Amino acid sequence: GAGVSQSPSNKVTEKGKDVELRCDPISGHTALYWYRQSLGQGLEFLIYFQGNSAPDKSGLPSDRFSAERTGGSVSTLTIQRTQQEDSAVYLCASSSTGYNTEAFFGQGTRLTVV
Amino acid sequence: GQNIDQPTEMTATEGAIVQINCTYQTSGFNGLFWYQQHAGEAPTFLSYNVLDGLEEKGRFSSFLSRSKGYSYLLLKELQMKDSASYLCAVGRGSYIPTFGRGTSLIVHP
């Protein structure tokens, strides 16, 4: 596609429910990243994919968080048993190689856990 | 790990010049990025420095000193639309940046 697409744009969920956030990177981009941004805060790195593998998932805050990428394209970030502290904007970015190249960000998914 | 510091907020006048500083401590440094983020929008790429010195791109310039762990973003001829958050990010190893908290720039008439 023309840019990085994320869905849904907004998600309100009840505490304890599971949520899935989707990212469609720019076609041909091998590197894909997930970040989290809380209100007024910087971007917190969650996980990095190169192709379908995740060489670095050190930023995932707990085992309730997981992510996968299939076909070297679409990625899904899953949060199980959501907590109120999970409320944030989840941003996905992709880049052509991942090696110090410009990253293109999606508009993000605003997750609100009530 | 890495530590990235930049001022939380800066204000400047339309038409003026502003310099946003960023200091970092990191292992495996492999370049420094600056991104711009308007409120409620996604970050957009501004610049990338891997060698020491100044990179100029229109009204925006970015400087890097690897030995000092220091970078700055220079914005000239400020416009109201430049009001945004400016994110300094350090490239580590073979993949993407770790971001600082960002500097909120307010441009007033």
Coordinates of N, CA and C in Angstrom, one line a residue:
Chain A
G1 N 0.8 -1.2 0.0 CA 0.0 0.0 0.0 C 0.8 1.2 0.0
A2 N 0.2 2.4 0.0 CA 0.9 3.6 -0.1 C 1.6 4.0 1.2
G3 N 1.0 3.5 2.3 CA 1.7 3.8 3.6 C 1.4 2.7 4.6
V4 N 1.8 2.9 5.8 CA 1.6 1.9 6.8 C 0.2 2.0 7.3
S5 N -0.5 1.0 7.4 CA -2.0 1.0 7.8 C -2.1 0.2 9.0
Q6 N -2.8 0.8 10.0 CA -3.1 0.1 11.2 C -4.6 0.1 11.5
S7 N -5.0 -1.0 12.1 CA -6.5 -1.1 12.4 C -6.6 -1.9 13.7
P8 N -7.7 -1.6 14.5 CA -8.5 -0.4 14.3 C -7.8 0.9 14.7
S9 N -8.4 2.0 14.4 CA -7.8 3.3 14.7 C -8.0 3.5 16.2
N10 N -9.2 3.1 16.7 CA -9.5 3.2 18.1 C -10.1 1.9 18.6
K11 N -9.8 1.6 19.8 CA -10.3 0.4 20.4 C -10.5 0.6 21.9
V12 N -11.8 0.4 22.3 CA -12.1 0.5 23.7 C -12.5 -0.9 24.2
T13 N -11.8 -1.4 25.2 CA -12.1 -2.7 25.7 C -12.2 -2.8 27.2
E14 N -12.8 -3.8 27.7 CA -13.0 -4.0 29.1 C -11.7 -4.6 29.7
K15 N -11.4 -4.3 30.9 CA -10.3 -4.9 31.6 C -10.5 -6.4 31.6
G16 N -9.4 -7.1 31.2 CA -9.5 -8.6 31.3 C -9.7 -9.2 29.9
K17 N -10.2 -8.4 28.9 CA -10.4 -8.9 27.6 C -9.1 -8.9 26.8
D18 N -9.1 -9.8 25.8 CA -8.0 -9.8 24.8 C -8.2 -8.9 23.7
V19 N -7.1 -8.3 23.1 CA -7.3 -7.4 21.9 C -6.2 -7.8 20.9
E20 N -6.5 -7.6 19.7 CA -5.6 -7.8 18.6 C -5.5 -6.5 17.8
L21 N -4.3 -6.1 17.6 CA -4.0 -4.9 16.8 C -3.3 -5.3 15.5
R22 N -3.7 -4.7 14.4 CA -3.1 -5.1 13.1 C -2.3 -4.0 12.5
C23 N -1.3 -4.5 11.8 CA -0.4 -3.5 11.1 C -0.1 -4.1 9.7
D24 N -0.4 -3.3 8.7 CA 0.0 -3.6 7.3 C 1.1 -2.7 6.9
P25 N 2.3 -3.2 6.7 CA 3.4 -2.3 6.4 C 3.4 -1.9 4.9
I26 N 4.3 -1.0 4.6 CA 4.5 -0.7 3.2 C 5.0 -1.9 2.5
S27 N 4.4 -2.1 1.3 CA 4.8 -3.3 0.5 C 6.3 -3.4 0.2
G28 N 6.9 -4.5 0.5 CA 8.3 -4.7 0.2 C 9.2 -4.4 1.4
H29 N 8.7 -3.7 2.4 CA 9.5 -3.4 3.6 C 9.7 -4.7 4.4
T30 N 11.0 -5.0 4.7 CA 11.3 -6.2 5.4 C 11.3 -6.0 6.9
A31 N 11.5 -4.8 7.4 CA 11.6 -4.5 8.8 C 10.3 -3.9 9.3
L32 N 9.8 -4.4 10.4 CA 8.6 -3.9 11.0 C 8.8 -3.7 12.5
Y33 N 8.3 -2.7 13.1 CA 8.5 -2.4 14.5 C 7.1 -2.0 15.1
W34 N 7.0 -2.4 16.4 CA 5.9 -1.9 17.2 C 6.5 -1.0 18.3
Y35 N 5.8 0.1 18.5 CA 6.1 1.0 19.6 C 4.8 1.3 20.4
R36 N 4.9 1.8 21.6 CA 3.8 2.2 22.4 C 4.1 3.6 22.9
Q37 N 3.1 4.4 22.9 CA 3.2 5.8 23.3 C 2.1 6.2 24.2
S38 N 2.4 6.4 25.5 CA 1.5 6.9 26.4 C 1.4 8.4 26.4
L39 N 0.3 8.9 26.9 CA 0.0 10.3 26.8 C 1.2 11.2 27.3
G40 N 1.7 12.0 26.5 CA 2.8 12.9 26.8 C 4.1 12.2 27.0
Q41 N 4.2 11.0 26.6 CA 5.5 10.3 26.7 C 6.1 10.0 25.4
G42 N 7.4 9.5 25.4 CA 8.1 9.2 24.2 C 7.6 7.8 23.7
L43 N 8.3 7.4 22.6 CA 7.9 6.1 22.0 C 8.7 5.0 22.8
E44 N 8.0 4.0 23.2 CA 8.5 2.9 23.9 C 8.6 1.7 23.0
F45 N 9.8 1.2 22.7 CA 10.0 0.1 21.8 C 9.4 -1.2 22.4
L46 N 8.7 -1.9 21.5 CA 8.1 -3.2 22.0 C 8.8 -4.4 21.3
I47 N 8.8 -4.4 20.0 CA 9.3 -5.6 19.2 C 9.7 -5.2 17.8
Y48 N 10.7 -5.9 17.3 CA 11.2 -5.7 15.9 C 11.1 -7.0 15.2
F49 N 10.6 -6.9 13.9 CA 10.6 -8.0 13.0 C 11.5 -7.8 11.8
Q50 N 12.2 -8.8 11.4 CA 12.9 -8.8 10.2 C 12.4 -10.0 9.4
G51 N 11.6 -9.7 8.4 CA 10.9 -10.8 7.8 C 9.8 -11.3 8.7
N52 N 9.8 -12.6 8.9 CA 8.8 -13.1 9.8 C 9.4 -13.4 11.2
S53 N 10.7 -13.2 11.4 CA 11.2 -13.5 12.7 C 11.4 -12.2 13.5
A54 N 11.5 -12.4 14.8 CA 11.6 -11.3 15.7 C 12.9 -11.4 16.5
P55 N 14.0 -10.8 15.9 CA 15.3 -10.8 16.6 C 15.3 -10.1 17.9
D56 N 14.4 -9.2 18.1 CA 14.4 -8.5 19.4 C 13.0 -8.2 19.8
K57 N 12.6 -8.9 20.9 CA 11.3 -8.7 21.5 C 11.4 -8.3 22.9
S58 N 12.6 -7.7 23.2 CA 12.9 -7.3 24.6 C 12.0 -6.2 25.2
G59 N 11.4 -5.5 24.3 CA 10.5 -4.4 24.8 C 9.1 -4.8 25.2
L60 N 8.7 -6.0 25.0 CA 7.4 -6.5 25.4 C 7.3 -6.4 26.9
P61 N 6.3 -5.7 27.4 CA 6.3 -5.4 28.9 C 6.0 -6.6 29.7
S62 N 5.3 -7.6 29.2 CA 5.0 -8.8 30.0 C 4.6 -9.9 29.1
D63 N 4.4 -11.1 29.6 CA 4.0 -12.3 28.8 C 2.6 -12.2 28.3
R64 N 1.9 -11.1 28.7 CA 0.5 -10.9 28.1 C 0.6 -10.4 26.7
F65 N 1.8 -9.9 26.4 CA 1.9 -9.3 25.1 C 2.7 -10.2 24.1
S66 N 2.1 -10.4 22.9 CA 2.8 -11.2 21.9 C 2.6 -10.6 20.6
A67 N 3.4 -10.9 19.6 CA 3.2 -10.4 18.3 C 3.7 -11.5 17.3
E68 N 3.1 -11.4 16.1 CA 3.6 -12.3 15.0 C 3.5 -11.5 13.7
R69 N 4.2 -12.1 12.8 CA 4.2 -11.5 11.4 C 4.2 -12.7 10.5
T70 N 3.3 -12.6 9.5 CA 3.2 -13.7 8.5 C 3.4 -13.2 7.1
G71 N 4.0 -14.1 6.3 CA 4.2 -13.7 4.9 C 5.1 -12.5 4.7
G72 N 5.9 -12.2 5.7 CA 6.8 -11.0 5.7 C 6.0 -9.8 5.5
S73 N 4.7 -9.8 5.9 CA 3.9 -8.6 5.6 C 3.2 -8.2 6.9
V74 N 1.9 -8.6 7.0 CA 1.0 -8.2 8.1 C 1.5 -8.7 9.4
S75 N 1.4 -7.8 10.4 CA 1.8 -8.2 11.8 C 0.6 -7.9 12.7
T76 N 0.5 -8.8 13.7 CA -0.6 -8.6 14.7 C 0.1 -8.6 16.1
L77 N -0.3 -7.6 16.8 CA 0.1 -7.5 18.2 C -1.1 -7.9 19.1
T78 N -0.9 -8.8 19.9 CA -2.0 -9.3 20.8 C -1.7 -9.0 22.2
I79 N -2.7 -8.5 22.9 CA -2.6 -8.2 24.4 C -3.7 -9.0 25.0
Q80 N -3.2 -9.9 25.9 CA -4.2 -10.8 26.6 C -4.5 -10.2 28.0
R81 N -5.7 -10.4 28.4 CA -6.1 -10.0 29.8 C -5.7 -8.5 30.0
T82 N -6.2 -7.7 29.2 CA -5.8 -6.3 29.2 C -6.0 -5.6 30.6
Q83 N -5.1 -4.7 30.9 CA -5.1 -4.0 32.1 C -5.2 -2.5 31.8
Q84 N -5.6 -1.7 32.7 CA -5.8 -0.3 32.5 C -4.4 0.4 32.1
E85 N -3.3 -0.1 32.6 CA -2.0 0.5 32.3 C -1.6 0.2 30.8
D86 N -2.4 -0.7 30.1 CA -2.1 -1.0 28.7 C -2.6 0.1 27.8
S87 N -3.4 1.0 28.4 CA -4.0 2.1 27.6 C -2.9 3.0 27.0
A88 N -2.9 3.1 25.7 CA -1.8 3.9 25.1 C -2.2 3.9 23.6
V89 N -1.3 4.6 22.8 CA -1.4 4.5 21.4 C -0.3 3.6 20.9
Y90 N -0.7 2.6 20.2 CA 0.3 1.6 19.7 C 0.6 1.9 18.2
L91 N 1.9 2.2 18.0 CA 2.3 2.6 16.7 C 3.1 1.5 16.0
C92 N 2.9 1.3 14.8 CA 3.6 0.4 14.0 C 4.4 1.2 12.9
A93 N 5.6 0.7 12.7 CA 6.5 1.4 11.6 C 7.1 0.3 10.8
S94 N 7.5 0.7 9.6 CA 8.2 -0.3 8.7 C 9.3 0.5 8.0
S95 N 10.3 -0.2 7.6 CA 11.4 0.3 6.8 C 11.9 -0.7 5.9
S96 N 12.6 -0.2 4.8 CA 12.9 -1.1 3.7 C 13.9 -2.2 4.1
T97 N 14.8 -1.9 5.0 CA 15.8 -2.9 5.4 C 15.9 -3.1 6.9
G98 N 15.7 -2.0 7.6 CA 15.9 -2.0 9.0 C 17.2 -1.5 9.4
Y99 N 18.1 -1.4 8.4 CA 19.5 -1.0 8.8 C 19.6 0.5 8.6
N100 N 19.3 1.2 9.7 CA 19.4 2.7 9.8 C 18.8 3.4 8.6
T101 N 17.6 2.9 8.2 CA 16.9 3.6 7.2 C 15.7 4.2 7.8
E102 N 15.1 5.2 7.0 CA 13.9 5.9 7.5 C 12.8 4.9 7.8
A103 N 12.2 5.1 8.9 CA 11.0 4.3 9.3 C 9.8 5.1 9.0
F104 N 8.8 4.5 8.5 CA 7.5 5.1 8.2 C 6.5 4.6 9.2
F105 N 5.8 5.5 9.8 CA 4.9 5.1 10.9 C 3.4 5.1 10.4
G106 N 2.6 4.2 10.9 CA 1.2 4.3 10.8 C 0.6 5.3 11.7
Q107 N -0.7 5.5 11.6 CA -1.4 6.5 12.4 C -1.6 6.0 13.8
G108 N -1.4 4.7 14.1 CA -1.6 4.2 15.4 C -3.0 3.6 15.7
T109 N -3.0 2.8 16.7 CA -4.3 2.4 17.4 C -4.3 2.9 18.8
R110 N -5.4 3.7 19.0 CA -5.5 4.2 20.4 C -6.3 3.2 21.2
L111 N -5.7 2.6 22.2 CA -6.3 1.5 23.0 C -6.7 2.1 24.3
T112 N -7.9 2.0 24.7 CA -8.4 2.4 26.0 C -9.0 1.2 26.7
V113 N -8.5 0.9 27.9 CA -9.0 -0.2 28.7 C -9.8 0.4 29.8
V114 N -11.0 0.0 29.9 CA -11.9 0.6 30.9 C -12.3 -0.5 32.0
Chain B
G1 N 22.3 -0.9 27.5 CA 21.1 -0.1 27.4 C 21.5 1.3 26.8
Q2 N 20.5 2.1 26.8 CA 20.8 3.5 26.3 C 20.0 4.5 27.1
N3 N 20.5 5.7 27.2 CA 19.9 6.8 27.8 C 19.9 8.0 26.9
I4 N 18.8 8.6 26.6 CA 18.6 9.7 25.7 C 18.0 10.8 26.4
D5 N 18.6 12.0 26.4 CA 18.1 13.1 27.1 C 17.9 14.3 26.1
Q6 N 16.7 14.9 26.2 CA 16.4 16.1 25.5 C 15.4 16.9 26.3
P7 N 15.4 18.3 26.1 CA 14.5 19.1 26.9 C 13.1 18.7 26.7
T8 N 12.3 18.9 27.7 CA 10.9 18.5 27.6 C 10.1 19.5 26.8
E9 N 10.4 20.8 26.9 CA 9.6 21.8 26.2 C 10.5 23.0 25.9
M10 N 10.2 23.6 24.7 CA 10.9 24.8 24.3 C 9.8 25.7 23.7
T11 N 10.0 27.0 23.8 CA 9.2 28.0 23.1 C 10.1 28.9 22.3
A12 N 9.5 29.4 21.2 CA 10.3 30.3 20.3 C 9.3 31.1 19.5
T13 N 9.8 32.2 18.9 CA 9.0 33.1 18.2 C 9.0 32.8 16.7
E14 N 7.9 33.0 16.0 CA 7.8 32.8 14.6 C 8.9 33.7 13.9
G15 N 9.6 33.0 13.0 CA 10.7 33.7 12.2 C 12.1 33.5 12.9
A16 N 12.1 33.1 14.1 CA 13.4 32.9 14.8 C 14.0 31.6 14.5
I17 N 15.2 31.3 15.2 CA 15.9 30.1 15.0 C 15.9 29.4 16.4
V18 N 15.7 28.1 16.4 CA 15.7 27.3 17.6 C 16.6 26.1 17.5
Q19 N 17.3 25.8 18.6 CA 18.2 24.6 18.6 C 17.7 23.6 19.6
I20 N 17.4 22.4 19.3 CA 16.9 21.4 20.2 C 18.1 20.4 20.4
N21 N 18.5 20.3 21.6 CA 19.7 19.4 21.9 C 19.3 18.0 22.3
C22 N 20.1 17.1 22.1 CA 19.9 15.7 22.4 C 21.3 15.1 22.8
T23 N 21.3 14.5 24.0 CA 22.5 13.8 24.4 C 22.1 12.4 24.7
Y24 N 23.1 11.5 24.4 CA 22.8 10.1 24.5 C 24.0 9.3 25.0
Q25 N 23.7 8.2 25.6 CA 24.7 7.2 26.0 C 24.1 5.9 25.6
T26 N 24.9 5.2 24.8 CA 24.4 3.9 24.2 C 25.6 3.0 23.8
S27 N 25.3 1.8 23.8 CA 26.3 0.8 23.2 C 25.9 0.5 21.8
G28 N 26.8 0.3 21.0 CA 26.5 -0.1 19.6 C 25.9 1.0 18.8
F29 N 26.3 2.2 19.0 CA 25.7 3.4 18.3 C 25.9 3.2 16.8
N30 N 24.8 3.5 16.1 CA 24.9 3.4 14.7 C 24.0 4.4 14.0
G31 N 24.1 5.7 14.5 CA 23.4 6.7 13.8 C 22.4 7.3 14.7
L32 N 22.0 8.6 14.4 CA 21.0 9.3 15.2 C 20.0 9.9 14.2
F33 N 18.7 9.7 14.6 CA 17.6 10.1 13.9 C 16.9 11.3 14.6
W34 N 16.2 12.1 13.8 CA 15.3 13.1 14.3 C 13.9 12.9 13.6
Y35 N 12.9 12.9 14.4 CA 11.5 12.7 13.9 C 10.7 13.9 14.4
Q36 N 9.7 14.3 13.6 CA 8.7 15.3 14.0 C 7.4 14.6 14.2
Q37 N 6.7 15.0 15.3 CA 5.4 14.5 15.6 C 4.4 15.6 16.0
H38 N 3.4 15.8 15.1 CA 2.4 16.8 15.5 C 1.4 16.0 16.3
A39 N 0.7 16.8 17.2 CA -0.2 16.2 18.1 C -1.3 15.4 17.4
G40 N -1.4 14.1 17.9 CA -2.4 13.2 17.4 C -2.0 12.6 16.1
E41 N -0.8 12.8 15.6 CA -0.3 12.2 14.4 C 0.9 11.3 14.6
A42 N 1.2 10.6 13.5 CA 2.3 9.7 13.5 C 3.6 10.5 13.4
P43 N 4.7 10.0 13.9 CA 6.0 10.6 13.7 C 6.4 10.6 12.2
T44 N 7.1 11.6 11.8 CA 7.6 11.6 10.4 C 9.1 11.9 10.5
F45 N 9.8 11.3 9.6 CA 11.3 11.4 9.5 C 11.7 12.7 9.1
L46 N 12.8 13.2 9.8 CA 13.4 14.5 9.5 C 14.8 14.3 9.0
S47 N 15.6 13.6 9.8 CA 17.0 13.5 9.4 C 17.7 12.3 10.0
Y48 N 18.8 12.0 9.5 CA 19.7 10.9 10.0 C 21.1 11.3 9.9
N49 N 21.9 11.2 11.0 CA 23.3 11.4 11.0 C 24.0 10.2 11.5
V50 N 25.0 9.8 10.7 CA 25.9 8.7 11.2 C 27.3 9.2 11.3
L51 N 27.7 10.2 10.6 CA 29.1 10.8 10.7 C 29.0 12.1 11.4
D52 N 30.1 12.5 12.0 CA 30.2 13.8 12.7 C 29.9 14.9 11.7
G53 N 29.3 16.0 12.2 CA 29.1 17.1 11.3 C 27.7 17.5 11.2
L54 N 27.5 18.5 10.3 CA 26.2 19.1 10.1 C 25.6 18.6 8.8
E55 N 24.3 18.2 8.9 CA 23.5 17.9 7.7 C 22.4 18.9 7.5
E56 N 22.4 19.6 6.4 CA 21.4 20.6 6.1 C 20.3 20.1 5.1
K57 N 19.1 20.4 5.5 CA 18.0 20.1 4.6 C 16.9 21.2 4.7
G58 N 17.1 22.2 3.8 CA 16.1 23.3 3.8 C 16.2 24.1 5.1
R59 N 15.1 24.3 5.8 CA 15.1 25.1 7.0 C 15.6 24.3 8.2
F60 N 15.7 22.9 8.0 CA 16.2 22.1 9.1 C 17.6 21.6 8.9
S61 N 18.4 21.6 10.0 CA 19.7 21.0 10.0 C 19.9 20.2 11.2
S62 N 20.7 19.2 11.1 CA 21.0 18.3 12.2 C 22.5 18.1 12.3
F63 N 23.0 18.1 13.6 CA 24.4 18.0 13.9 C 24.7 16.8 14.8
L64 N 25.8 16.2 14.6 CA 26.2 15.0 15.4 C 27.6 15.1 15.8
S65 N 27.9 14.8 17.1 CA 29.3 14.6 17.6 C 29.3 13.3 18.3
R66 N 29.8 12.3 17.7 CA 29.8 10.9 18.2 C 30.7 10.9 19.5
S67 N 31.8 11.6 19.5 CA 32.7 11.5 20.6 C 32.0 12.1 21.9
K68 N 31.2 13.1 21.7 CA 30.5 13.8 22.8 C 29.1 13.2 23.1
G69 N 28.7 12.3 22.3 CA 27.3 11.7 22.5 C 26.3 12.8 22.4
Y70 N 26.4 13.7 21.4 CA 25.6 14.9 21.3 C 25.1 15.1 19.9
S71 N 23.8 15.6 19.9 CA 23.3 16.0 18.6 C 22.4 17.2 18.8
Y72 N 22.1 18.0 17.8 CA 21.1 19.0 17.9 C 20.4 19.1 16.6
L73 N 19.1 19.6 16.7 CA 18.3 19.9 15.5 C 18.1 21.4 15.5
L74 N 18.4 22.0 14.4 CA 18.4 23.4 14.2 C 17.2 23.8 13.3
L75 N 16.3 24.6 13.7 CA 15.2 25.0 12.9 C 15.3 26.5 12.6
K76 N 15.3 26.8 11.4 CA 15.4 28.2 11.0 C 14.1 28.8 10.5
E77 N 14.0 30.1 10.5 CA 12.8 30.8 10.0 C 11.5 30.1 10.4
L78 N 11.4 30.0 11.7 CA 10.3 29.2 12.3 C 8.9 29.6 11.8
Q79 N 8.1 28.6 11.6 CA 6.7 28.9 11.2 C 5.8 28.3 12.3
M80 N 4.6 28.8 12.3 CA 3.6 28.3 13.3 C 3.5 26.8 13.2
K81 N 3.5 26.3 11.9 CA 3.3 24.8 11.7 C 4.4 24.0 12.3
D82 N 5.5 24.6 12.7 CA 6.6 23.9 13.2 C 6.4 23.5 14.7
S83 N 5.3 24.0 15.3 CA 4.9 23.6 16.6 C 4.6 22.1 16.6
A84 N 5.4 21.4 17.3 CA 5.2 19.9 17.3 C 6.2 19.3 18.3
S85 N 6.2 18.0 18.5 CA 7.2 17.4 19.3 C 8.3 16.9 18.4
Y86 N 9.5 17.0 18.8 CA 10.7 16.6 18.1 C 11.4 15.5 18.8
L87 N 11.5 14.3 18.2 CA 12.0 13.1 18.8 C 13.4 12.8 18.3
C88 N 14.3 12.7 19.3 CA 15.6 12.2 19.0 C 15.7 10.7 19.2
A89 N 16.3 10.0 18.3 CA 16.3 8.6 18.4 C 17.7 8.0 18.0
V90 N 18.2 7.1 18.7 CA 19.5 6.5 18.5 C 19.3 5.2 17.8
G91 N 20.0 5.0 16.7 CA 20.0 3.7 16.0 C 21.1 2.8 16.6
R92 N 20.6 1.7 17.0 CA 21.5 0.7 17.7 C 21.6 -0.5 16.9
G93 N 22.8 -0.9 16.6 CA 23.0 -2.2 15.8 C 22.4 -2.1 14.4
S94 N 21.8 -3.1 14.1 CA 21.3 -3.2 12.7 C 19.8 -2.8 12.6
Y95 N 19.2 -2.2 13.6 CA 17.8 -1.9 13.5 C 17.5 -0.6 14.2
I96 N 16.2 -0.5 14.2 CA 15.7 0.9 14.4 C 15.9 1.4 15.8
P97 N 15.8 2.7 15.7 CA 16.0 3.6 16.8 C 15.3 3.3 18.1
T98 N 16.0 3.7 19.2 CA 15.4 3.9 20.5 C 15.1 5.4 20.6
F99 N 13.9 5.7 21.0 CA 13.5 7.1 21.1 C 13.7 7.8 22.4
G100 N 14.0 9.0 22.4 CA 13.9 9.8 23.6 C 12.5 10.2 23.9
R101 N 12.2 11.0 25.0 CA 10.9 11.4 25.3 C 10.3 12.5 24.4
G102 N 11.2 13.1 23.7 CA 10.7 14.2 22.8 C 10.7 15.6 23.4
T103 N 10.9 16.6 22.6 CA 10.9 18.0 23.0 C 9.6 18.6 22.3
S104 N 8.8 19.2 23.1 CA 7.6 19.9 22.6 C 8.0 21.3 22.3
L105 N 7.9 21.7 21.1 CA 8.2 23.0 20.6 C 7.0 23.8 20.4
I106 N 6.9 24.9 21.0 CA 5.7 25.8 20.8 C 6.2 27.1 20.1
V107 N 5.7 27.4 19.0 CA 6.1 28.6 18.2 C 4.9 29.6 18.4
H108 N 5.2 30.8 18.8 CA 4.2 31.8 19.0 C 4.5 33.0 18.1
P109 N 3.4 33.7 17.8 CA 3.6 34.8 16.9 C 4.5 35.9 17.4

